[in-house]
Coordinates of C-alpha atoms in Angstrom, one line a residue:
X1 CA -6.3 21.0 -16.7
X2 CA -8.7 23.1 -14.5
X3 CA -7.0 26.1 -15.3
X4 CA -6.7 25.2 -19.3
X5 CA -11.0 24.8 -18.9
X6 CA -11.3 27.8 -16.9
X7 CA -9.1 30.0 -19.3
X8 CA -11.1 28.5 -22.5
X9 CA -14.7 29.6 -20.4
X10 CA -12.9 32.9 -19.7
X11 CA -12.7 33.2 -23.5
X12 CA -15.6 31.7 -25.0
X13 CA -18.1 30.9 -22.1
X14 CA -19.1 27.3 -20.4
X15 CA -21.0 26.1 -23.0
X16 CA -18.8 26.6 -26.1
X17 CA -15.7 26.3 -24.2
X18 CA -17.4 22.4 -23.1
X19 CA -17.9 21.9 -26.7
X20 CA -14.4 22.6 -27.7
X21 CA -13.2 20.5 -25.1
X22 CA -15.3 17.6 -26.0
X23 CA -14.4 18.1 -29.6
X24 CA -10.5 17.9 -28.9
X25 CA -10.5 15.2 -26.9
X26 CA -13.0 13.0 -28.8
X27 CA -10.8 14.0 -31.8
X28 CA -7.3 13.0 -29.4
X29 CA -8.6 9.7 -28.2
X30 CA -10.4 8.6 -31.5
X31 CA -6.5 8.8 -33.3
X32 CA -5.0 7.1 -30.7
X33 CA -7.2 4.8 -30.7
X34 CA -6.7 4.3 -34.6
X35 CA -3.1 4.6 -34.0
X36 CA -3.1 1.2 -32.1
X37 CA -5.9 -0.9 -33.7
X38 CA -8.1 -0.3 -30.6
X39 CA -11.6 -1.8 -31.2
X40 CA -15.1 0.0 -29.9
X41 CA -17.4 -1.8 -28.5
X42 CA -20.5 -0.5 -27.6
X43 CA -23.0 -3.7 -26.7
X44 CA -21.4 -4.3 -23.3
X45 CA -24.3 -4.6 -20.4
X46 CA -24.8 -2.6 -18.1
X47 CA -25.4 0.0 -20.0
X48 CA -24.8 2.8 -17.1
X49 CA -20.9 1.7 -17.7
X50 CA -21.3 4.3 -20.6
X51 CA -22.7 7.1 -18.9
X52 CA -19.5 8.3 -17.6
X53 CA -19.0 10.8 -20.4
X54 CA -22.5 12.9 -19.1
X55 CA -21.0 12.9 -16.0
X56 CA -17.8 14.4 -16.7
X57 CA -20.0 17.4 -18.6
X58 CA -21.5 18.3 -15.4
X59 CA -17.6 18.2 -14.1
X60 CA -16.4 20.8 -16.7
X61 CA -19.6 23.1 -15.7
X62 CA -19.6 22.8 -12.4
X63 CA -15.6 23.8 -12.4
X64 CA -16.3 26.3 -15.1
X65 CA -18.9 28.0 -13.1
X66 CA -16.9 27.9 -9.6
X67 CA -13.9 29.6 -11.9
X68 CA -13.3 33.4 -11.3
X69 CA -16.0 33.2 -8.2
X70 CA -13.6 31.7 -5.8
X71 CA -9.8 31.2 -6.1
X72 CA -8.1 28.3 -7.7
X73 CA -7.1 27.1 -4.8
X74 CA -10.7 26.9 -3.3
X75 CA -11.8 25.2 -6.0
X76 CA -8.7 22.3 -5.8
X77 CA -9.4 22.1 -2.1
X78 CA -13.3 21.8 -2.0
X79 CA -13.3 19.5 -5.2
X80 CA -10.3 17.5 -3.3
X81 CA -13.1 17.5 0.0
X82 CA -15.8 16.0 -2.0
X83 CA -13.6 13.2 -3.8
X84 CA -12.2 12.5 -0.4
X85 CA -15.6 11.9 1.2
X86 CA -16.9 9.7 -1.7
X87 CA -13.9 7.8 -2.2
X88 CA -14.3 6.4 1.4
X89 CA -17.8 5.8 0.9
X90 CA -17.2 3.5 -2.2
X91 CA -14.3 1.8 -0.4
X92 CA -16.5 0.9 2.7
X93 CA -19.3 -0.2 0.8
X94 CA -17.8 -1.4 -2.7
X95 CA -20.2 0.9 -4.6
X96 CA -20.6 0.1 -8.0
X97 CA -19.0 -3.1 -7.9
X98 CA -15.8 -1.7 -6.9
X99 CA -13.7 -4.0 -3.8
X100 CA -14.4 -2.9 -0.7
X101 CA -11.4 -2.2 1.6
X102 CA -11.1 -1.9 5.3
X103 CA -10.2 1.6 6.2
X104 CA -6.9 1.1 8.2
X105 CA -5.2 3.6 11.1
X106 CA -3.0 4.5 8.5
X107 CA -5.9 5.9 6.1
X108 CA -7.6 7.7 9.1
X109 CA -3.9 9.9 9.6
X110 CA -3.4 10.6 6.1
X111 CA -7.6 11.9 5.9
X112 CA -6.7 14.1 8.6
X113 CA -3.7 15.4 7.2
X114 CA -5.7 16.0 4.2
X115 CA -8.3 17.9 6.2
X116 CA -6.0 20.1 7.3
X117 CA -3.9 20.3 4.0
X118 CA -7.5 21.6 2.7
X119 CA -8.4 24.2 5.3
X120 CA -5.2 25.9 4.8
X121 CA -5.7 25.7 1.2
X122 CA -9.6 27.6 1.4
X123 CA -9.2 31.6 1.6
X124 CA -11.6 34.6 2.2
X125 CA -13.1 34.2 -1.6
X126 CA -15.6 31.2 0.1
X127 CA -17.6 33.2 2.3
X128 CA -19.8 35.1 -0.2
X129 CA -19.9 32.5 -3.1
X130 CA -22.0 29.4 -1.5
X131 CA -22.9 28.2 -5.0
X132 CA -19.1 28.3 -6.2
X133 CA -18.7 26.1 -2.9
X134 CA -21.2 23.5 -3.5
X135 CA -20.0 23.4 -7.7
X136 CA -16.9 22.6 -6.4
X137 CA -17.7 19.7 -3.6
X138 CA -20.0 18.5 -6.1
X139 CA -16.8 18.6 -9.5
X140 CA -15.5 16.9 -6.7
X141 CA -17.8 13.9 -6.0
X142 CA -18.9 13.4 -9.8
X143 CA -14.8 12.9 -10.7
X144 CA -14.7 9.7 -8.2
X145 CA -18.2 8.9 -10.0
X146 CA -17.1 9.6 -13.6
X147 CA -13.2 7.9 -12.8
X148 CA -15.1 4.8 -11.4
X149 CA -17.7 4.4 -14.1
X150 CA -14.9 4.8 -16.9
X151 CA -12.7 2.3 -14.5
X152 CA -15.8 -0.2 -15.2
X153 CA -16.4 0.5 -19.0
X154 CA -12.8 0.2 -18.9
X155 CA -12.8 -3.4 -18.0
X156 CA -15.2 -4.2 -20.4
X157 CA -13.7 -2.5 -24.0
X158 CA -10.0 -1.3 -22.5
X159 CA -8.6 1.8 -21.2
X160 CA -8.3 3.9 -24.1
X161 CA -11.7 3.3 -25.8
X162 CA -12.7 4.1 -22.5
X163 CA -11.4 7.6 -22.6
X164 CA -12.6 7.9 -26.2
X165 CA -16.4 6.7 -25.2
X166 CA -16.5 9.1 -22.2
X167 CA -16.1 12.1 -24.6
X168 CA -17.9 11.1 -27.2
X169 CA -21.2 10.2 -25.0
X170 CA -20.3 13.7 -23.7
X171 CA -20.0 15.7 -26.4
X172 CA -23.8 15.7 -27.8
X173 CA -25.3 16.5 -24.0
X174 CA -22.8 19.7 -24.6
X175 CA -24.0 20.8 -27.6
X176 CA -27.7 20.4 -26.0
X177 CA -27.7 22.1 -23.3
X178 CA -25.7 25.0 -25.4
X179 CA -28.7 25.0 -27.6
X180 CA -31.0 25.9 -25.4
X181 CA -29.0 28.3 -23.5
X182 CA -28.1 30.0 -27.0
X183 CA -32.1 30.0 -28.0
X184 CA -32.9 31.4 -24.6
X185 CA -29.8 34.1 -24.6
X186 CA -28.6 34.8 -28.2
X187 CA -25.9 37.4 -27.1
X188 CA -23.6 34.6 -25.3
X189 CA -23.5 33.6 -29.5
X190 CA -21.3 36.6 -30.3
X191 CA -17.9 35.5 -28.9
X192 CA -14.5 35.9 -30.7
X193 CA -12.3 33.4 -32.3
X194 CA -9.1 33.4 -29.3
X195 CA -5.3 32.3 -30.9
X196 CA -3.6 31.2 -27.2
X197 CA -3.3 28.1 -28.2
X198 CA -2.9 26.8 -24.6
X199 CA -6.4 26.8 -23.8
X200 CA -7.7 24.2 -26.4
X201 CA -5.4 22.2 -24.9
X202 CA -7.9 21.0 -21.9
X203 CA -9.5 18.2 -23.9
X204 CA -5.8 16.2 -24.7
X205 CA -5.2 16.4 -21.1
X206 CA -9.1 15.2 -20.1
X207 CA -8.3 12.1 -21.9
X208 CA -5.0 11.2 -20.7
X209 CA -6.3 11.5 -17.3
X210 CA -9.4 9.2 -17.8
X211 CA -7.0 6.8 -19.5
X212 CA -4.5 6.9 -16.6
X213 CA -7.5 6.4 -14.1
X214 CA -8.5 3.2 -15.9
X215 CA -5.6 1.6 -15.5
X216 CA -4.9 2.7 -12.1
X217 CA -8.1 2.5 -10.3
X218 CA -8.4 -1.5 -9.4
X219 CA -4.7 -0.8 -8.2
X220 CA -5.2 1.5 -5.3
X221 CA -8.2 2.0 -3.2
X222 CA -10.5 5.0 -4.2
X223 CA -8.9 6.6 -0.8
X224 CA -5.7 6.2 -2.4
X225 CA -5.8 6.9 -5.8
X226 CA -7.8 10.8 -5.1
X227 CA -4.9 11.6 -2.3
X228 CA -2.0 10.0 -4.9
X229 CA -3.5 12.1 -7.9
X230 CA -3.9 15.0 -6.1
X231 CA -0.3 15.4 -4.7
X232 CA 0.9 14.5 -8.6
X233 CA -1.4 17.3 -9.7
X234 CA -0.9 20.1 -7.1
X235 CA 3.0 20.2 -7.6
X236 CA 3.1 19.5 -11.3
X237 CA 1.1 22.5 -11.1
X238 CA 4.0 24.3 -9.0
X239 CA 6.7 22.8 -11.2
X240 CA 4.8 24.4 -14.3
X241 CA 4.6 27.6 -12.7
X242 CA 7.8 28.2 -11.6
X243 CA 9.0 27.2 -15.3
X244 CA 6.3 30.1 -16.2
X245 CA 7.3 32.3 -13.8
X246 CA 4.2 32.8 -12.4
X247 CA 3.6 33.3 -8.4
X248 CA 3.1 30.4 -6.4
X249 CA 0.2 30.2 -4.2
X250 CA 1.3 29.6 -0.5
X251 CA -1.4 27.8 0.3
X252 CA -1.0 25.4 -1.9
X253 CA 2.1 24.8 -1.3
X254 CA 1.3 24.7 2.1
X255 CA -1.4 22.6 1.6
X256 CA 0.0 20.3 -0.2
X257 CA 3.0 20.1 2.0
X258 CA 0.5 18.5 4.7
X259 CA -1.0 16.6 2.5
X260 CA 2.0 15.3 1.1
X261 CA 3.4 14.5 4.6
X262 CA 0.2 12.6 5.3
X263 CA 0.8 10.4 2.7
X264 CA 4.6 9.6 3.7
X265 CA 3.2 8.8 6.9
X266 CA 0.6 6.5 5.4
X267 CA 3.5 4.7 3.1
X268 CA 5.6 4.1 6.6
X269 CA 2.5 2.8 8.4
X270 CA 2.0 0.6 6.0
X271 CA 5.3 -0.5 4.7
X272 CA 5.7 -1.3 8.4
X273 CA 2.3 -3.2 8.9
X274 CA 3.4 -5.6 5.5
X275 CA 6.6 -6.3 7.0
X276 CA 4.9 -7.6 10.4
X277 CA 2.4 -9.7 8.7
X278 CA 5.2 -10.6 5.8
X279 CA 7.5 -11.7 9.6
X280 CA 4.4 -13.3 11.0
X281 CA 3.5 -15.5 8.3
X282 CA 7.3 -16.4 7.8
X283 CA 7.3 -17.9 11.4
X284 CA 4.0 -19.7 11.0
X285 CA 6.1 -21.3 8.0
X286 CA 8.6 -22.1 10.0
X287 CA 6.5 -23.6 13.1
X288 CA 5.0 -25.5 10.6
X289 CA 8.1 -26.9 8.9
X290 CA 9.1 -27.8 12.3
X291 CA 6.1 -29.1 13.4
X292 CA 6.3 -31.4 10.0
X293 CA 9.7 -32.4 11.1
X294 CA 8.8 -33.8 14.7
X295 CA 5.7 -35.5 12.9
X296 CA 8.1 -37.4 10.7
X297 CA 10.4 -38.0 13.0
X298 CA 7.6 -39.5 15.4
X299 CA 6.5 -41.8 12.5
X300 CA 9.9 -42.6 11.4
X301 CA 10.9 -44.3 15.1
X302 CA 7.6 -46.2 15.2
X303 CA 8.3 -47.6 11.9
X304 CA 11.9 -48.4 13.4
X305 CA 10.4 -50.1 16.3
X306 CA 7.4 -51.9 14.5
X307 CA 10.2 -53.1 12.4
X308 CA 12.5 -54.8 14.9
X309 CA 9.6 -56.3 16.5

């Protein structure tokens, strides 16, 4: 999807190509939505549960402005650092009303594996483009913001008018700010018409992602669901290429090798941790149906007793 975006900038520039994308995927969601009788509700309180769509503008810019200064891979592996980062923060702390969860030993192994997953992943295109690095850690942190505030709106109206709100708050705050950038710089106006047809398709992808994230978020922990979606992403993103045949990135690959390991690693913790407590609380049953057992048979010889007396 980042690439789609970056491709469409490439060919218009950030500000049309955030319009178009808007515009498709408002268009997407709103049949869809039509398609299966969803209702729209838009008097749900608080009202900051529909500001997720002005967040995810300031993701497309922020990726769209990092694209072509660093590599792609920078870009996945800083925004990956900054959705890391914040989704421990709301996990600890339960930010916006999201459950808190205790970060286990498990966690702390697959964070590191992710640390190094993303330092293999960072090349030499990050040490003269500071502001391409900070766009990128911050696309990251606003997606965890965005995914959460959509996961709450979610709740409230369902997934998919969810995904369909989110781009349609956006969509005006794109044309905005283009308006004033166009006013203030006419020339970015003269762009041409471009027929790759893969480009436009950013916005269908944008709002099958926030509609997945809805119905996934209470599921996992933030933690979790940024690692989980990132390993789906990276080598759907290999799979694709190699069906292209375009050249895979061995850093990536690498990367996400790591990474992936990481998260095996957490799945076997774990899996082993719920079988302990599953075995533990299995033999407190058991003590307990014993200990039920004696007590009955205790009361059942002093009745016997009282009786022949």
């Amino acid at each position: 999807m980042i690439t789609m975006n970056g491709m469409l900038a490439q060919a218009y520039n950030i500000y049309l190509a955030a319009i178009i994308l808007h515009v498709v995927a408002v268009i997407f969601s709103f049949i869809l939505c039509r398609v299966r009788n969803e209702k729209f509700d838009f008097k749900q309180k608080p009202m900051w549960i529909y500001l997720g769509g002005i967040v995810g503008v300031f993701i497309t810019m922020a990726n769209n402005l990092s694209f072509g200064k660093i590599s792609m891979t920078s870009i996945i592996a800083l925004g990956l650092f900054g959705q890391i980062l914040f989704s421990i923060f709301i996990d600890i702390f339960g930010l916006f009303k999201m459950p808190k969860r205790k970060i286990h030993k498990s966690m702390v192994i697959t964070f590191l594996f992710a640390l190094l997953g993303i330092l293999l992943m960072l090349d030499n295109t990050v040490l003269n483009a500071r502001l391409a690095i900070l766009y990128s850690f911050g696309a990251g942190i606003l997606v965890v913001l965005n995914r959460t505030i959509n996961a709450r709106l979610a709740e409230k109206i369902g997934a998919l008018p969810s995904s369909f709100v989110n781009h349609l708050v956006g969509l005006p705050i794109t044309i905005i700010i283009a308006f004033f950038v166009f006013y203030n710089t006419p020339s970015l106006m003269s762009v041409q018409l471009s027929l790759e047809p893969f480009i436009y398709l950013g916005g269908i992808f944008g709002v099958t992602v926030v509609y997945l994230s809805n119905i996934t978020v209470y599921k996992l922990s933030a933690f979790k669901l940024t690692i989980f979606t990132f390993v789906a992403q990276l080598f759907t993103g290999i799979a694709l290429d190699m069906l292209m045949g375009l050249n895979i990135s061995d850093a990536s690959f690498n990367g996400g090798i790591l990474i992936s390991l990481g998260v095996l690693i957490n799945i076997i913790l774990e899996k082993r941790a719920n079988d302990k407590t599953a075995k533990q609380i299995e033999i407190r049953k058991q003590v307990l149906k014993m200990e039920e057992e004696h007590f009955n048979r205790i009361n059942a010889r002093y009745f016997q007793k009282e009786n022949e007396q």
